[in-house]
Amino acid sequence: MHALAFHPDGRRLATGSRSRVRVWDALTGNRIWEQTAGGWLSSVFAAAFSPGGRRLVTGGADNTVRIWAASDGEELLRLRHDHVVFGVAFSPDGFRVASASADRTVRLWDSTGGDPMLRITHDQVVTDVAFSPEGARLASASADRSVHVWSLGGDALLRLRHDHPVKAVDFSPDGGRLATAGDDGCVRLWDAGTGHQRLLVRHAAAVKDVAFSPDGRWLATASADRTAGLWSTADGARALRVQHHGPVLCVAFAPDGGWLASGSEDKTLKLTPVPDA
């Protein structure tokens, strides 16, 4: 399982895996719908619901960004990169979709008609992308060991450097911080305005995904060391360790912050209560 996304109502959960996009009832575990995406040998690497919950965007190994009706899985739109798509995100107003690709580009699209709005180039593969909560900034993570923050006009606002390829980026709910993680197993928190950084935590292997809790108190991590972690953003203390049998590739919080979902290469999805939520 490569991708996870909670629906804004908290009752549904989207997953992306080899060739399949599925939406589940998060309370019962029943499958609501599934679609084949990109053929049997393709993988779905990223997923995100629109803010209103009516659409689901995915990106995958078939070089496409696809937008689906969240209710029944009807494909509404298909957008194309020149290589694998590793990251997707809806803007907070739902009007735009951002995508990150192995073709070394970040692209911004009109989410209704699919018209291209912006193209930004990195030096190497782009692995993840995230909108700021107010919708005016876009962060991109890359194998070129950098994270950039851009205006929606394409102006470079901030460049953050890692010592190894970066795999994941997320804005805090207030937009003031960025969390980044990569192949060195380190998770860093940055001031999204000044670029000041501190090391938050270190896993025993590469970190594949990060996510802030809705209240900003916690940061979830997914690691190739077969664990998902829950960490205090105040002091880096670990509050939760979720063990899987294979590398953990994705994490997501329920909209109310009460549950943490973690998905693994071992084909399992775990829902774990968040302490003191």
Short mmCIF file of C-alpha atoms in Angstrom, two decimals:
data_model
loop_
_atom_site.label_atom_id
_atom_site.label_comp_id
_atom_site.label_asym_id
_atom_site.label_seq_id
_atom_site.Cartn_x
_atom_site.Cartn_y
_atom_site.Cartn_z
CA MET A 1 0.00 0.00 0.00
CA HIS A 2 1.55 3.25 -1.21
CA ALA A 3 -1.04 5.93 -0.48
CA LEU A 4 -3.65 6.84 2.15
CA ALA A 5 -6.15 9.69 2.41
CA PHE A 6 -9.04 10.30 4.78
CA HIS A 7 -12.23 11.81 3.40
CA PRO A 8 -13.16 15.11 5.11
CA ASP A 9 -16.16 13.38 6.74
CA GLY A 10 -13.81 10.94 8.49
CA ARG A 11 -15.97 7.97 7.52
CA ARG A 12 -14.20 7.07 4.31
CA LEU A 13 -10.60 6.21 3.55
CA ALA A 14 -8.90 6.02 0.16
CA THR A 15 -5.96 3.72 -0.52
CA GLY A 16 -3.61 3.37 -3.45
CA SER A 17 -1.68 0.20 -4.20
CA ARG A 18 -0.53 -1.86 -7.16
CA SER A 19 -2.97 -1.04 -9.98
CA ARG A 20 -5.85 -0.20 -7.63
CA VAL A 21 -7.59 2.80 -6.13
CA ARG A 22 -10.03 1.84 -3.39
CA VAL A 23 -12.34 3.75 -1.07
CA TRP A 24 -13.32 2.06 2.19
CA ASP A 25 -15.78 2.61 5.02
CA ALA A 26 -13.35 3.52 7.79
CA LEU A 27 -15.72 2.29 10.50
CA THR A 28 -16.65 -1.13 9.12
CA GLY A 29 -13.76 -1.88 6.77
CA ASN A 30 -16.19 -2.54 3.90
CA ARG A 31 -15.04 -1.56 0.44
CA ILE A 32 -17.24 1.16 -1.11
CA TRP A 33 -15.65 1.13 -4.58
CA GLU A 34 -12.47 0.29 -6.42
CA GLN A 35 -11.03 1.13 -9.80
CA THR A 36 -8.08 -0.13 -11.81
CA ALA A 37 -5.63 2.69 -12.45
CA GLY A 38 -2.91 2.44 -15.06
CA GLY A 39 -3.13 -1.30 -15.74
CA TRP A 40 -2.20 -4.34 -13.72
CA LEU A 41 1.52 -3.58 -13.56
CA SER A 42 1.09 0.02 -12.45
CA SER A 43 1.09 1.38 -8.89
CA VAL A 44 -0.81 4.25 -7.32
CA PHE A 45 1.68 6.28 -5.28
CA ALA A 46 -0.37 9.25 -4.04
CA ALA A 47 -3.96 10.17 -3.17
CA ALA A 48 -5.83 13.18 -1.77
CA PHE A 49 -9.47 14.19 -1.39
CA SER A 50 -10.70 17.62 -2.38
CA PRO A 51 -11.58 19.92 0.53
CA GLY A 52 -15.31 19.42 -0.04
CA GLY A 53 -14.86 15.67 -0.37
CA ARG A 54 -16.54 15.32 -3.78
CA ARG A 55 -13.39 14.35 -5.67
CA LEU A 56 -10.30 12.18 -5.19
CA VAL A 57 -7.01 12.81 -6.99
CA THR A 58 -4.38 10.09 -7.48
CA GLY A 59 -0.97 9.86 -9.09
CA GLY A 60 0.89 6.77 -10.20
CA ALA A 61 3.38 4.78 -12.21
CA ASP A 62 1.42 5.19 -15.45
CA ASN A 63 2.57 8.85 -15.55
CA THR A 64 -0.94 10.18 -14.92
CA VAL A 65 -2.83 12.32 -12.46
CA ARG A 66 -6.44 11.17 -12.28
CA ILE A 67 -9.42 12.82 -10.65
CA TRP A 68 -12.28 10.55 -9.56
CA ALA A 69 -15.77 11.11 -8.22
CA ALA A 70 -15.44 10.28 -4.54
CA SER A 71 -18.94 8.81 -4.38
CA ASP A 72 -18.63 6.06 -6.98
CA GLY A 73 -15.17 6.14 -8.60
CA GLU A 74 -16.17 7.59 -11.94
CA GLU A 75 -13.07 8.97 -13.64
CA LEU A 76 -13.60 12.69 -14.23
CA LEU A 77 -10.24 13.87 -15.52
CA ARG A 78 -6.88 12.46 -16.59
CA LEU A 79 -3.71 14.61 -16.73
CA ARG A 80 -0.35 13.45 -18.01
CA HIS A 81 3.28 13.81 -16.90
CA ASP A 82 6.31 12.47 -18.77
CA HIS A 83 7.20 10.04 -15.97
CA VAL A 84 5.91 8.50 -12.73
CA VAL A 85 3.80 10.75 -10.45
CA PHE A 86 4.81 10.47 -6.79
CA GLY A 87 2.81 13.25 -5.12
CA VAL A 88 -0.55 14.99 -5.53
CA ALA A 89 -2.46 17.63 -3.57
CA PHE A 90 -5.64 19.70 -3.87
CA SER A 91 -5.43 23.40 -3.11
CA PRO A 92 -7.45 24.48 -0.04
CA ASP A 93 -10.09 26.05 -2.28
CA GLY A 94 -10.29 22.90 -4.43
CA PHE A 95 -9.75 24.78 -7.69
CA ARG A 96 -6.22 23.55 -8.35
CA VAL A 97 -4.29 20.29 -8.21
CA ALA A 98 -0.52 20.07 -7.77
CA SER A 99 1.53 17.07 -8.82
CA ALA A 100 5.14 15.94 -8.33
CA SER A 101 6.87 13.66 -10.81
CA ALA A 102 9.99 11.72 -11.71
CA ASP A 103 10.11 13.90 -14.83
CA ARG A 104 11.63 16.49 -12.43
CA THR A 105 8.66 18.80 -12.52
CA VAL A 106 6.01 20.17 -10.20
CA ARG A 107 2.87 21.03 -12.11
CA LEU A 108 -0.21 23.01 -11.20
CA TRP A 109 -3.48 22.25 -12.98
CA ASP A 110 -7.00 23.59 -13.09
CA SER A 111 -8.83 20.82 -11.25
CA THR A 112 -12.03 21.17 -13.28
CA GLY A 113 -10.87 21.46 -16.86
CA GLY A 114 -7.31 20.18 -16.51
CA ASP A 115 -5.66 23.25 -18.03
CA PRO A 116 -1.97 23.59 -17.04
CA MET A 117 -1.34 26.61 -14.82
CA LEU A 118 2.30 26.31 -13.73
CA ARG A 119 5.37 24.15 -14.35
CA ILE A 120 8.39 24.21 -12.02
CA THR A 121 11.58 22.20 -12.63
CA HIS A 122 13.86 20.56 -10.05
CA ASP A 123 17.32 19.12 -10.75
CA GLN A 124 16.14 15.58 -10.01
CA VAL A 125 13.01 13.52 -9.30
CA VAL A 126 10.29 15.40 -7.40
CA THR A 127 8.86 13.14 -4.71
CA ASP A 128 6.14 15.09 -2.89
CA VAL A 129 4.14 18.30 -2.95
CA ALA A 130 1.99 20.17 -0.41
CA PHE A 131 -0.10 23.35 -0.37
CA SER A 132 0.08 25.74 2.55
CA PRO A 133 -3.22 26.03 4.49
CA GLU A 134 -3.97 29.53 3.18
CA GLY A 135 -3.33 28.30 -0.37
CA ALA A 136 -0.74 30.90 -1.37
CA ARG A 137 2.36 28.69 -1.22
CA LEU A 138 3.44 25.33 -2.58
CA ALA A 139 6.21 23.14 -1.13
CA SER A 140 8.02 20.49 -3.16
CA ALA A 141 10.46 17.78 -2.06
CA SER A 142 13.08 16.29 -4.34
CA ALA A 143 15.79 13.67 -4.71
CA ASP A 144 18.10 16.63 -5.38
CA ARG A 145 18.26 16.91 -1.54
CA SER A 146 16.16 20.03 -1.40
CA VAL A 147 12.74 21.30 -0.43
CA HIS A 148 11.49 24.45 -2.12
CA VAL A 149 8.65 26.75 -1.17
CA TRP A 150 7.09 28.57 -4.12
CA SER A 151 4.47 31.19 -4.72
CA LEU A 152 1.64 30.04 -6.97
CA GLY A 153 3.17 32.25 -9.62
CA GLY A 154 6.34 30.14 -9.53
CA ASP A 155 8.56 32.52 -7.54
CA ALA A 156 11.05 30.77 -5.25
CA LEU A 157 10.37 31.88 -1.65
CA LEU A 158 12.57 29.47 0.31
CA ARG A 159 15.06 26.67 -0.30
CA LEU A 160 15.79 24.11 2.39
CA ARG A 161 18.73 21.71 2.16
CA HIS A 162 18.99 18.07 3.29
CA ASP A 163 22.05 15.84 3.19
CA HIS A 164 20.14 13.07 1.41
CA PRO A 165 17.19 12.76 -1.01
CA VAL A 166 13.95 14.11 0.48
CA LYS A 167 10.86 11.89 0.27
CA ALA A 168 8.08 13.83 2.02
CA VAL A 169 6.93 17.30 3.00
CA ASP A 170 3.91 18.68 4.88
CA PHE A 171 2.79 22.09 6.11
CA SER A 172 1.59 22.52 9.69
CA PRO A 173 -2.10 23.45 10.06
CA ASP A 174 -1.20 27.08 10.84
CA GLY A 175 1.19 27.27 7.88
CA GLY A 176 4.10 28.36 10.06
CA ARG A 177 6.15 25.16 9.91
CA LEU A 178 7.24 22.55 7.43
CA ALA A 179 8.04 18.92 8.19
CA THR A 180 10.45 17.14 5.85
CA ALA A 181 11.86 13.61 5.81
CA GLY A 182 14.09 11.51 3.64
CA ASP A 183 16.47 8.67 3.00
CA ASP A 184 18.72 9.44 5.98
CA GLY A 185 15.86 8.58 8.39
CA CYS A 186 15.79 12.14 9.74
CA VAL A 187 12.63 14.17 10.21
CA ARG A 188 13.14 17.92 10.43
CA LEU A 189 10.88 20.80 11.37
CA TRP A 190 11.49 24.15 9.67
CA ASP A 191 10.16 27.64 10.15
CA ALA A 192 8.29 28.13 6.87
CA GLY A 193 9.21 31.82 6.81
CA THR A 194 12.84 31.94 7.87
CA GLY A 195 14.05 28.43 7.07
CA HIS A 196 15.37 27.91 10.60
CA GLN A 197 15.40 24.16 11.26
CA ARG A 198 15.72 21.64 14.03
CA LEU A 199 15.99 17.86 13.99
CA LEU A 200 12.82 16.38 15.40
CA VAL A 201 13.36 12.62 15.26
CA ARG A 202 15.47 9.94 13.63
CA HIS A 203 14.26 6.56 12.38
CA ALA A 204 16.51 3.55 11.81
CA ALA A 205 15.82 3.66 8.06
CA ALA A 206 14.44 5.98 5.38
CA VAL A 207 11.27 7.92 6.17
CA LYS A 208 8.72 7.64 3.38
CA ASP A 209 5.92 9.94 4.57
CA VAL A 210 5.09 12.61 7.17
CA ALA A 211 1.81 14.18 8.27
CA PHE A 212 0.83 16.82 10.82
CA SER A 213 -2.17 16.17 13.02
CA PRO A 214 -5.10 18.58 12.49
CA ASP A 215 -4.23 20.46 15.70
CA GLY A 216 -0.49 20.56 14.96
CA ARG A 217 0.46 18.80 18.22
CA TRP A 218 1.68 15.62 16.56
CA LEU A 219 3.68 14.53 13.58
CA ALA A 220 3.20 11.07 12.11
CA THR A 221 6.00 9.30 10.24
CA ALA A 222 6.16 6.23 8.00
CA SER A 223 9.50 4.44 7.80
CA ALA A 224 11.25 1.63 5.98
CA ASP A 225 12.21 0.36 9.46
CA ARG A 226 8.70 -1.18 9.48
CA THR A 227 7.23 1.29 11.95
CA ALA A 228 4.95 4.27 11.95
CA GLY A 229 5.65 6.83 14.65
CA LEU A 230 3.72 9.56 16.43
CA TRP A 231 5.88 12.39 17.79
CA SER A 232 5.28 15.57 19.76
CA THR A 233 6.04 18.62 17.63
CA ALA A 234 6.97 20.48 20.82
CA ASP A 235 9.84 18.30 22.02
CA GLY A 236 10.13 15.31 19.70
CA ALA A 237 8.95 12.81 22.30
CA ARG A 238 7.47 9.65 20.79
CA ALA A 239 3.91 8.96 21.89
CA LEU A 240 3.18 5.97 19.68
CA ARG A 241 4.97 3.23 17.73
CA VAL A 242 2.98 1.13 15.27
CA GLN A 243 4.71 -2.05 14.10
CA HIS A 244 4.17 -3.52 10.64
CA HIS A 245 5.75 -6.57 8.98
CA GLY A 246 7.07 -4.58 6.04
CA PRO A 247 8.25 -1.04 5.28
CA VAL A 248 5.62 1.56 6.18
CA LEU A 249 4.98 3.78 3.16
CA CYS A 250 2.17 6.16 4.13
CA VAL A 251 0.41 7.75 7.11
CA ALA A 252 -2.70 9.91 7.50
CA PHE A 253 -4.71 11.41 10.35
CA ALA A 254 -8.49 11.28 10.57
CA PRO A 255 -9.96 14.80 10.23
CA ASP A 256 -10.81 14.92 13.95
CA GLY A 257 -7.27 13.83 14.86
CA GLY A 258 -8.51 10.82 16.79
CA TRP A 259 -7.05 8.09 14.60
CA LEU A 260 -3.79 7.47 12.78
CA ALA A 261 -3.83 5.32 9.64
CA SER A 262 -0.63 3.61 8.49
CA GLY A 263 -0.14 1.59 5.32
CA SER A 264 2.63 -0.88 4.61
CA GLU A 265 4.32 -2.77 1.83
CA ASP A 266 3.05 -5.88 3.66
CA LYS A 267 -0.42 -5.04 2.23
CA THR A 268 -1.89 -4.07 5.60
CA LEU A 269 -3.59 -0.91 6.80
CA LYS A 270 -3.74 -0.20 10.54
CA LEU A 271 -5.95 2.29 12.36
CA THR A 272 -4.55 3.29 15.74
CA PRO A 273 -6.12 5.63 18.33
CA VAL A 274 -4.15 8.82 18.93
CA PRO A 275 -3.37 9.28 22.65
CA ASP A 276 -5.26 12.11 24.37
CA ALA A 277 -6.99 13.04 21.14
#
